[in-house]
Short mmCIF file of C-alpha atoms in Angstrom, two decimals:
data_model
loop_
_atom_site.label_atom_id
_atom_site.label_comp_id
_atom_site.label_asym_id
_atom_site.label_seq_id
_atom_site.Cartn_x
_atom_site.Cartn_y
_atom_site.Cartn_z
CA UNK L 1 0.00 0.00 0.00
CA UNK L 2 1.39 3.46 -0.87
CA UNK L 3 2.14 5.77 2.07
CA UNK L 4 1.94 9.48 2.80
CA UNK L 5 3.55 11.33 5.69
CA UNK L 6 1.72 14.21 7.30
CA UNK L 7 3.72 16.58 9.47
CA UNK L 8 1.42 18.03 12.11
CA UNK L 9 1.78 21.64 13.30
CA UNK L 10 3.67 20.43 16.41
CA UNK L 11 6.22 18.60 14.21
CA UNK L 12 4.91 15.09 14.82
CA UNK L 13 5.12 12.93 11.71
CA UNK L 14 2.23 10.59 10.96
CA UNK L 15 2.63 8.01 8.18
CA UNK L 16 -0.59 6.50 6.86
CA UNK L 17 -1.76 4.34 3.97
CA UNK L 18 -2.53 6.38 0.86
CA UNK L 19 -4.57 4.43 -1.69
CA UNK L 20 -4.11 5.56 -5.27
CA UNK L 21 -7.08 7.53 -6.57
CA UNK L 22 -7.91 9.17 -3.24
CA UNK L 23 -7.19 12.81 -2.47
CA UNK L 24 -4.96 13.88 0.39
CA UNK L 25 -8.09 15.33 2.02
CA UNK L 26 -9.89 11.96 1.80
CA UNK L 27 -6.84 10.17 3.20
CA UNK L 28 -6.65 12.62 6.11
CA UNK L 29 -10.36 12.12 6.84
CA UNK L 30 -9.88 8.34 6.85
CA UNK L 31 -7.22 8.88 9.52
CA UNK L 32 -9.05 11.49 11.59
CA UNK L 33 -8.12 9.65 14.78
CA UNK L 34 -4.44 10.57 14.14
CA UNK L 35 -4.60 13.95 12.38
CA UNK L 36 -6.92 16.81 11.46
CA UNK L 37 -7.50 18.43 8.07
CA UNK L 38 -10.78 20.31 7.95
CA UNK L 39 -12.07 20.31 4.35
CA UNK L 40 -15.16 22.41 5.12
CA UNK L 41 -16.47 22.23 1.53
CA UNK L 42 -15.87 18.45 1.41
CA UNK L 43 -13.51 18.75 -1.54
CA UNK L 44 -15.71 20.81 -3.86
CA UNK L 45 -13.01 23.47 -4.35
CA UNK L 46 -15.05 26.12 -2.54
CA UNK L 47 -12.75 26.84 0.44
CA UNK L 48 -9.11 26.73 1.51
CA UNK L 49 -9.46 24.71 4.73
CA UNK L 50 -7.64 21.68 3.30
CA UNK L 51 -4.54 23.78 2.61
CA UNK L 52 -1.37 21.71 2.90
CA UNK L 53 2.27 22.60 2.36
CA UNK L 54 3.98 20.09 0.13
CA UNK L 55 7.62 19.40 0.91
CA UNK L 56 9.65 20.99 -1.93
CA UNK L 57 11.12 17.77 -3.33
CA UNK L 58 7.57 16.52 -4.06
CA UNK L 59 6.02 19.72 -5.39
CA UNK L 60 7.11 19.38 -9.04
CA UNK L 61 5.63 15.87 -9.23
CA UNK L 62 2.12 17.26 -8.72
CA UNK L 63 -0.22 18.11 -11.54
CA UNK L 64 -0.32 21.90 -11.90
CA UNK L 65 -2.89 23.81 -9.86
CA UNK L 66 -5.92 25.02 -11.78
CA UNK L 67 -6.93 28.67 -11.77
CA UNK L 68 -9.84 27.79 -9.44
CA UNK L 69 -7.45 26.15 -6.96
CA UNK L 70 -5.11 29.14 -7.11
CA UNK L 71 -8.07 31.45 -6.38
CA UNK L 72 -8.95 29.41 -3.28
CA UNK L 73 -5.31 29.26 -2.18
CA UNK L 74 -5.29 33.06 -2.14
CA UNK L 75 -7.61 32.74 0.89
CA UNK L 76 -5.34 30.33 2.77
CA UNK L 77 -3.54 31.43 5.91
CA UNK L 78 0.24 30.97 5.80
CA UNK L 79 0.48 30.48 2.03
CA UNK L 80 3.89 29.25 0.78
CA UNK L 81 5.51 28.57 -2.60
CA UNK L 82 4.55 24.88 -2.25
CA UNK L 83 1.02 25.32 -0.90
CA UNK L 84 -1.76 23.27 -2.44
CA UNK L 85 -5.28 22.20 -1.53
CA UNK L 86 -5.40 18.65 -0.23
CA UNK L 87 -8.62 17.98 -2.11
CA UNK L 88 -6.81 18.59 -5.41
CA UNK L 89 -3.84 16.27 -4.87
CA UNK L 90 -4.85 12.81 -6.00
CA UNK L 91 -2.58 9.94 -5.02
CA UNK L 92 -0.92 8.06 -7.84
CA UNK L 93 2.14 5.77 -7.94
CA UNK L 94 4.61 8.64 -8.53
CA UNK L 95 3.56 10.21 -5.23
CA UNK L 96 4.37 7.14 -3.09
CA UNK L 97 5.95 8.52 0.09
CA UNK L 98 4.89 12.16 -0.41
CA UNK L 99 5.33 14.41 2.62
CA UNK L 100 2.96 17.29 3.40
CA UNK L 101 2.79 19.72 6.32
CA UNK L 102 -0.46 20.66 7.96
CA UNK L 103 -0.59 24.40 8.71
CA UNK L 104 -1.16 25.51 12.27
CA UNK L 105 -4.19 27.61 11.29
CA UNK L 106 -6.88 27.49 8.62
CA UNK L 107 -9.27 30.17 7.53
CA UNK L 108 -12.89 28.99 7.24
CA UNK L 109 -14.88 31.77 5.58
CA UNK L 110 -18.14 29.91 6.32
CA UNK L 111 -17.89 30.55 10.07
#
């Protein structure tokens, strides 16, 4: 089974199974007992609460962000050069072992 490593805001690393075809948001939700990634819009690309920071060595392996994703990322707190929305990163074999950081804060415009 492919793996993904999440780095929590406190620095703890959590490695979990990452089935191909699932988004990073879906994988985080399947492992909600170990980590938290909000995803207020449930992956419909209508918020930035699933913002993750991809470790630089993995960033260029991702499919490019769409204009809609970039618009939502503009709303994310703590945006970086390697920020993406977890709902838009779909696991595939090339991403086996990917490492992403969970930001300390998210901005939910619905609240």
